[in-house]
Short mmCIF file of C-alpha atoms and ligand atoms in Angstrom, two decimals:
data_model
loop_
_atom_site.label_atom_id
_atom_site.label_comp_id
_atom_site.label_asym_id
_atom_site.label_seq_id
_atom_site.Cartn_x
_atom_site.Cartn_y
_atom_site.Cartn_z
CA UNK A 1 0.00 0.00 0.00
CA UNK A 2 1.19 3.51 -0.74
CA UNK A 3 1.48 5.62 2.36
CA UNK A 4 0.95 9.29 3.17
CA UNK A 5 3.59 10.52 5.58
CA UNK A 6 4.89 13.68 7.21
CA UNK A 7 7.84 15.40 5.60
CA UNK A 8 9.56 18.78 5.67
CA UNK A 9 9.62 20.17 2.15
CA UNK A 10 11.24 23.15 0.48
CA UNK A 11 8.31 25.24 -0.71
CA UNK A 12 10.56 27.99 -2.05
CA UNK A 13 14.29 28.67 -2.21
CA UNK A 14 14.13 30.22 1.25
CA UNK A 15 11.75 28.02 3.20
CA UNK A 16 11.47 24.43 4.43
CA UNK A 17 8.13 23.67 6.08
CA UNK A 18 5.92 20.88 7.40
CA UNK A 19 4.18 19.01 4.62
CA UNK A 20 2.96 15.56 3.60
CA UNK A 21 4.08 13.31 0.75
CA UNK A 22 3.01 9.91 -0.56
CA UNK A 23 5.47 7.03 -0.81
CA UNK A 24 4.86 4.20 -3.25
CA UNK A 25 3.97 0.72 -2.03
CA UNK A 26 7.10 -1.44 -1.74
CA UNK A 27 7.56 -3.77 -4.73
CA UNK A 28 9.11 -7.24 -4.45
CA UNK A 29 12.67 -5.81 -4.32
CA UNK A 30 11.95 -2.88 -2.01
CA UNK A 31 12.73 -2.20 1.61
CA UNK A 32 10.36 0.11 3.55
CA UNK A 33 12.21 2.14 6.15
CA UNK A 34 10.95 4.14 9.15
CA UNK A 35 13.40 7.04 9.19
CA UNK A 36 14.83 7.96 12.59
CA UNK A 37 17.49 10.54 11.65
CA UNK A 38 18.34 12.58 8.56
CA UNK A 39 21.58 14.51 8.16
CA UNK A 40 21.72 18.01 6.69
CA UNK A 41 24.26 18.21 3.87
CA UNK A 42 25.45 21.40 2.18
CA UNK A 43 24.23 19.84 -1.11
CA UNK A 44 20.68 19.96 0.30
CA UNK A 45 21.06 23.70 0.73
CA UNK A 46 22.53 24.26 -2.76
CA UNK A 47 19.61 22.26 -4.20
CA UNK A 48 16.86 23.97 -2.18
CA UNK A 49 18.24 27.40 -3.03
CA UNK A 50 18.42 26.49 -6.76
CA UNK A 51 22.13 27.30 -6.68
CA UNK A 52 23.11 24.38 -8.91
CA UNK A 53 20.05 24.40 -11.16
CA UNK A 54 16.45 25.58 -11.03
CA UNK A 55 14.25 23.08 -9.20
CA UNK A 56 10.52 22.46 -8.94
CA UNK A 57 8.94 23.12 -5.55
CA UNK A 58 7.87 21.54 -3.32
CA UNK A 59 10.83 19.19 -2.87
CA UNK A 60 11.91 17.08 0.10
CA UNK A 61 15.72 16.88 0.29
CA UNK A 62 18.03 14.82 2.52
CA UNK A 63 20.43 12.04 1.50
CA UNK A 64 21.86 10.97 4.84
CA UNK A 65 19.11 8.65 6.02
CA UNK A 66 19.26 6.30 9.02
CA UNK A 67 16.33 4.21 10.20
CA UNK A 68 14.78 0.83 10.85
CA UNK A 69 13.20 -1.59 8.36
CA UNK A 70 9.40 -1.74 8.74
CA UNK A 71 8.54 -4.02 5.79
CA UNK A 72 10.26 -5.89 2.96
CA UNK A 73 9.19 -7.07 -0.50
CA UNK A 74 8.94 -10.81 -1.11
CA UNK A 75 12.26 -11.04 -2.99
CA UNK A 76 14.24 -9.14 -0.40
CA UNK A 77 16.95 -11.37 1.01
CA UNK A 78 19.43 -8.85 2.42
CA UNK A 79 17.16 -7.27 5.06
CA UNK A 80 14.38 -8.12 7.50
CA UNK A 81 11.94 -6.12 9.61
CA UNK A 82 13.72 -4.46 12.54
CA UNK A 83 17.15 -4.18 10.86
CA UNK A 84 19.04 -0.90 11.28
CA UNK A 85 19.67 0.52 7.83
CA UNK A 86 20.85 3.57 5.93
CA UNK A 87 20.34 5.20 2.55
CA UNK A 88 22.79 7.66 1.06
CA UNK A 89 22.88 9.81 -2.07
CA UNK A 90 21.54 7.28 -4.60
CA UNK A 91 18.54 4.93 -4.77
CA UNK A 92 19.02 3.19 -8.11
CA UNK A 93 21.23 2.81 -11.21
CA UNK A 94 21.15 0.87 -14.50
CA UNK A 95 22.90 -2.26 -13.01
CA UNK A 96 24.26 -3.14 -16.48
CA UNK A 97 27.00 -0.65 -17.42
CA UNK A 98 30.71 -1.12 -16.65
CA UNK A 99 30.49 1.27 -13.70
CA UNK A 100 27.61 -0.68 -12.16
CA UNK A 101 29.31 -4.04 -12.80
CA UNK A 102 32.45 -2.69 -11.11
CA UNK A 103 30.46 -1.61 -8.04
CA UNK A 104 30.95 2.07 -8.90
CA UNK A 105 27.25 2.83 -9.25
CA UNK A 106 27.86 6.47 -8.36
CA UNK A 107 29.43 6.96 -11.79
CA UNK A 108 26.57 5.25 -13.71
CA UNK A 109 25.03 7.60 -16.30
CA UNK A 110 21.60 6.48 -15.09
CA UNK A 111 22.32 6.73 -11.37
CA UNK A 112 19.17 7.92 -9.56
CA UNK A 113 19.73 10.45 -6.82
CA UNK A 114 17.84 10.15 -3.55
CA UNK A 115 15.99 13.40 -4.21
CA UNK A 116 15.13 15.55 -7.22
CA UNK A 117 15.61 12.72 -9.76
CA UNK A 118 13.17 10.67 -11.81
CA UNK A 119 12.41 7.38 -10.08
CA UNK A 120 12.49 4.63 -12.75
CA UNK A 121 10.11 2.52 -10.64
CA UNK A 122 7.12 4.88 -10.87
CA UNK A 123 8.19 7.94 -12.85
CA UNK A 124 7.79 10.34 -9.93
CA UNK A 125 10.44 12.76 -8.68
CA UNK A 126 12.40 11.20 -5.82
CA UNK A 127 11.85 12.80 -2.40
CA UNK A 128 14.58 12.65 0.23
CA UNK A 129 15.12 11.93 3.87
CA UNK A 130 13.55 14.88 5.71
CA UNK A 131 10.55 12.58 6.13
CA UNK A 132 9.18 9.78 8.29
CA UNK A 133 9.42 6.91 5.85
CA UNK A 134 11.03 5.91 2.56
CA UNK A 135 10.85 2.95 0.15
CA UNK A 136 14.15 1.96 -1.51
CA UNK A 137 15.33 -0.99 -3.61
CA UNK A 138 17.33 -3.42 -1.46
CA UNK A 139 20.41 -3.01 -3.69
CA UNK A 140 20.76 0.60 -2.47
CA UNK A 141 20.11 0.02 1.23
CA UNK A 142 23.06 -0.22 3.64
CA UNK A 143 23.33 -2.17 6.85
CA UNK A 144 24.17 -0.02 9.90
CA UNK A 145 26.10 -2.16 12.42
CA UNK A 146 24.76 -2.34 16.00
CA UNK A 147 27.74 -0.43 17.42
CA UNK A 148 27.11 2.61 15.22
CA UNK A 149 24.49 4.95 16.78
CA UNK A 150 21.84 5.83 14.15
CA UNK A 151 22.13 9.61 14.64
CA UNK A 152 25.89 9.56 14.15
CA UNK A 153 25.64 7.07 11.27
CA UNK A 154 23.50 9.46 9.20
CA UNK A 155 26.27 11.88 8.10
CA UNK A 156 28.53 8.95 7.21
CA UNK A 157 26.17 8.16 4.31
CA UNK A 158 27.26 11.24 2.39
CA UNK A 159 30.08 13.08 4.20
CA UNK A 160 31.68 9.83 5.41
CA UNK A 161 31.76 8.01 2.09
CA UNK A 162 32.82 11.19 0.26
CA UNK A 163 36.11 11.21 2.17
CA UNK A 164 36.46 7.45 2.66
CA UNK A 165 36.28 6.63 -1.05
CA UNK A 166 39.39 8.61 -2.15
CA UNK A 167 41.33 7.47 0.94
CA UNK A 168 40.40 3.87 0.10
CA UNK A 169 41.06 4.25 -3.64
CA UNK A 170 44.50 5.83 -3.19
CA UNK A 171 45.31 3.41 -0.36
CA UNK A 172 45.79 5.67 2.65
CA UNK A 173 47.32 3.53 5.39
CA UNK A 174 50.47 2.91 7.42
CA UNK A 175 53.50 4.63 5.88
CA UNK A 176 51.34 7.07 3.90
CA UNK A 177 51.08 10.78 4.60
CA UNK A 178 47.68 12.38 4.09
CA UNK A 179 46.89 16.09 4.05
CA UNK A 180 43.34 17.31 4.61
CA UNK A 181 42.49 20.86 3.49
CA UNK A 182 39.64 22.30 5.56
CA UNK A 183 38.27 21.09 8.89
CA UNK A 184 34.52 21.30 8.31
CA UNK A 185 31.76 18.74 7.83
CA UNK A 186 33.80 16.70 5.35
CA UNK A 187 37.31 17.47 6.60
CA UNK A 188 36.79 16.45 10.22
CA UNK A 189 35.52 13.00 9.16
CA UNK A 190 38.42 12.75 6.70
CA UNK A 191 40.93 13.31 9.50
CA UNK A 192 39.33 10.66 11.72
CA UNK A 193 39.11 8.08 8.94
CA UNK A 194 42.62 8.71 7.56
CA UNK A 195 44.06 8.36 11.06
CA UNK A 196 42.10 5.16 11.73
CA UNK A 197 43.39 3.74 8.43
CA UNK A 198 46.90 4.17 9.86
CA UNK A 199 48.10 7.18 7.85
CA UNK A 200 50.00 10.17 9.21
CA UNK A 201 47.57 13.09 8.96
CA UNK A 202 48.18 16.83 8.55
CA UNK A 203 45.35 19.37 8.62
CA UNK A 204 45.54 22.58 6.56
CA UNK A 205 43.34 25.43 7.73
CA UNK A 206 43.56 29.19 7.28
CA UNK A 207 44.20 30.13 10.90
CA UNK A 208 45.26 28.43 14.11
CA UNK A 209 41.68 28.51 15.45
CA UNK A 210 40.91 24.85 14.71
CA UNK A 211 44.25 23.42 15.80
CA UNK A 212 43.10 22.01 19.13
CA UNK A 213 40.10 20.28 17.55
CA UNK A 214 42.21 18.88 14.71
CA UNK A 215 44.60 17.32 17.22
CA UNK A 216 41.64 15.92 19.21
CA UNK A 217 40.37 14.26 16.03
CA UNK A 218 43.73 12.55 15.60
CA UNK A 219 45.77 14.88 13.38
CA UNK A 220 49.55 14.49 13.72
CA UNK A 221 50.30 18.00 12.46
CA UNK A 222 48.49 21.24 11.71
CA UNK A 223 49.39 23.95 9.22
CA UNK A 224 47.85 27.43 9.43
CA UNK A 225 48.03 28.39 5.77
CA UNK A 226 47.68 32.12 6.44
CA UNK A 227 51.24 32.09 7.79
CA UNK A 228 53.62 33.09 4.93
CA UNK A 229 56.04 30.36 6.05
CA UNK A 230 53.30 27.70 6.26
CA UNK A 231 54.66 25.51 3.49
CA UNK A 232 58.33 25.70 4.52
CA UNK A 233 59.65 22.17 4.93
CA UNK A 234 56.61 20.52 3.32
CA UNK A 235 58.17 19.95 -0.12
CA UNK A 236 57.43 16.46 -1.52
CA UNK A 237 55.98 15.25 1.75
CA UNK A 238 52.45 13.96 1.09
CA UNK A 239 51.03 10.98 -0.79
CA UNK A 240 47.43 12.19 -0.85
CA UNK A 241 45.89 15.59 -0.21
CA UNK A 242 42.12 15.81 0.12
CA UNK A 243 40.70 19.21 -0.71
CA UNK A 244 37.39 19.48 1.14
CA UNK A 245 37.08 23.24 0.71
CA UNK A 246 34.28 24.42 -1.56
CA UNK A 247 35.81 27.86 -2.14
CA UNK A 248 38.47 28.61 -4.72
CA UNK A 249 41.91 28.44 -3.08
CA UNK A 250 45.42 28.56 -4.64
CA UNK A 251 46.59 24.98 -5.15
CA UNK A 252 50.18 25.24 -6.41
CA UNK A 253 51.76 25.05 -2.97
CA UNK A 254 49.75 21.92 -2.17
CA UNK A 255 50.79 20.32 -5.45
CA UNK A 256 54.45 21.04 -4.68
CA UNK A 257 54.05 19.35 -1.32
CA UNK A 258 53.05 16.03 -2.94
CA UNK A 259 55.55 13.22 -3.45
CA UNK A 260 56.12 11.44 -6.75
CA UNK A 261 52.81 10.06 -8.06
CA UNK A 262 50.97 11.91 -5.33
CA UNK A 263 47.32 12.86 -5.77
CA UNK A 264 45.40 15.97 -4.94
CA UNK A 265 41.77 14.91 -4.73
CA UNK A 266 38.92 17.41 -4.97
CA UNK A 267 35.88 16.44 -2.93
CA UNK A 268 34.71 19.99 -2.33
CA UNK A 269 33.16 21.59 -5.40
CA UNK A 270 33.87 25.31 -5.82
CA UNK A 271 31.90 26.79 -8.71
CA UNK A 272 34.85 28.92 -9.85
CA UNK A 273 37.54 27.32 -12.06
CA UNK A 274 40.63 26.08 -10.23
CA UNK A 275 43.92 27.76 -11.02
CA UNK A 276 47.08 25.67 -11.25
CA UNK A 277 50.49 26.10 -12.78
CA UNK A 278 51.25 22.98 -14.85
CA UNK A 279 54.85 23.07 -13.68
CA UNK A 280 53.70 22.11 -10.21
CA UNK A 281 52.49 18.78 -11.72
CA UNK A 282 55.31 17.80 -14.09
CA UNK A 283 58.40 17.23 -11.94
CA UNK A 284 56.84 14.51 -9.79
CA UNK A 285 54.08 13.06 -12.02
CA UNK A 286 51.43 14.63 -9.78
CA UNK A 287 47.74 13.96 -10.41
CA UNK A 288 44.67 16.07 -9.75
CA UNK A 289 41.50 14.03 -9.32
CA UNK A 290 37.90 14.45 -8.34
CA UNK A 291 35.73 11.79 -6.73
CA UNK A 292 32.00 11.54 -6.04
CA UNK A 293 30.72 9.67 -2.97
CA UNK A 294 31.43 5.90 -3.36
CA UNK A 295 29.79 2.71 -4.59
CA UNK A 296 27.36 0.68 -2.49
CA UNK A 297 29.89 -2.02 -1.55
CA UNK A 298 32.44 0.65 -0.65
CA UNK A 299 29.85 2.50 1.43
CA UNK A 300 29.13 -0.70 3.36
CA UNK A 301 32.87 -1.19 3.86
CA UNK A 302 33.08 2.37 5.25
CA UNK A 303 30.17 1.82 7.68
CA UNK A 304 31.68 -1.46 8.90
CA UNK A 305 35.09 0.22 9.30
CA UNK A 306 33.67 3.18 11.25
CA UNK A 307 31.69 0.79 13.49
CA UNK A 308 34.76 -1.33 14.17
CA UNK A 309 37.04 1.66 14.83
CA UNK A 310 34.25 3.59 16.62
CA UNK A 311 34.68 6.63 14.40
CA UNK A 312 31.78 9.04 14.52
CA UNK A 313 31.13 12.43 12.96
CA UNK A 314 30.64 15.30 15.42
CA UNK A 315 26.93 16.12 15.27
CA UNK A 316 24.31 18.50 16.61
CA UNK A 317 20.87 16.85 16.69
CA UNK A 318 18.06 19.32 15.93
CA UNK A 319 14.28 19.24 15.64
CA UNK A 320 12.58 19.59 12.25
CA UNK A 321 11.40 23.11 13.07
CA UNK A 322 15.05 24.18 13.31
CA UNK A 323 15.96 23.24 9.70
CA UNK A 324 15.80 26.79 8.30
CA UNK A 325 18.02 28.14 11.07
CA UNK A 326 20.38 25.19 10.65
CA UNK A 327 20.74 26.04 6.95
CA UNK A 328 21.73 29.62 7.78
CA UNK A 329 24.30 28.35 10.27
CA UNK A 330 25.78 25.85 7.76
CA UNK A 331 26.18 28.64 5.19
CA UNK A 332 27.93 30.79 7.81
CA UNK A 333 30.12 27.80 8.86
CA UNK A 334 28.67 28.01 12.37
CA UNK A 335 28.22 24.28 12.91
CA UNK A 336 30.36 21.74 14.71
CA UNK A 337 30.27 19.77 12.47
CA UNK A 338 27.08 18.27 10.98
CA UNK A 339 23.42 18.86 11.77
CA UNK A 340 21.19 15.80 12.08
CA UNK A 341 17.39 16.07 12.17
CA UNK A 342 15.57 13.98 14.78
CA UNK A 343 12.70 12.72 12.64
CA UNK A 344 10.53 11.97 15.71
CA UNK A 345 10.07 15.77 16.00
CA UNK A 346 8.15 15.90 12.70
ZN1 ZN B 1 25.59 15.23 0.71
ZN1 ZN B 2 25.01 1.70 -14.70
#
């Protein structure tokens, strides 16, 4: 049976308010999930404010979903009622292309985003996690291990996998040096995960103001980049540098601080073009890459890893009525470090 449920929807670029939406009845492959917590991601804000493209209102956003299974379709083998589960940024893909076959569904041309995309199952526009309940194909549902609290698990489903995937792909681990630019929603999880993987971690931030926190999160070193001598002694030091900053920053000094075959990976997405001097790439075969979340198997690996290592994002749990204020605080970088909506307050 389809179900009418409470949700908080963007009704204009400036307002999220209480609303109701209808979810389809689960088909044979679907998992029905009672949502307990939904993270607030900066992408939600860009989408709601039509900063990436014009959108149709109303729209329910949210792609950091943690909850409990309330029903399963008859062909569902991976999950049962009562299981703790999560849904991240995608809810379907073609399942046939090379990317899908390789478990890199996030790069599938027909990947279906959790909100504001056309759902191939019923042709409607997908509605996200700021809601009480969602129906998702079992292939895109993640298991949340018992030792991972549901509220803290939510931001892992976007922020967590966004930083885990490049660290995993470029093999951050013992003997590797990782730099993380920016200590915000993404960066702070990146530091914790890189450290837990066994790498030596350096945080780059404009001023000294976040030094204490960076060290608490496990950083081995901290560089305040506003200091003119900040990069002295860092030549050819790092294997991987994650750039989590979504503003345009000069990158040449970071590129010169990478070792041979080192990678600078963009996970933040500034809208302005990046400026680099090619000569900072040539002498050491340096690469610049960009990555987008991670595949489903990799996301499960990340959740299992964070559960085992007890790595959690720093969160502030808020009620649904606080969403608009939370958005303003995210834009002003006044959040430590991710907001999570308690769905029971809807
Ligand atoms: Zn996100
Ligand atoms: Zn595909």
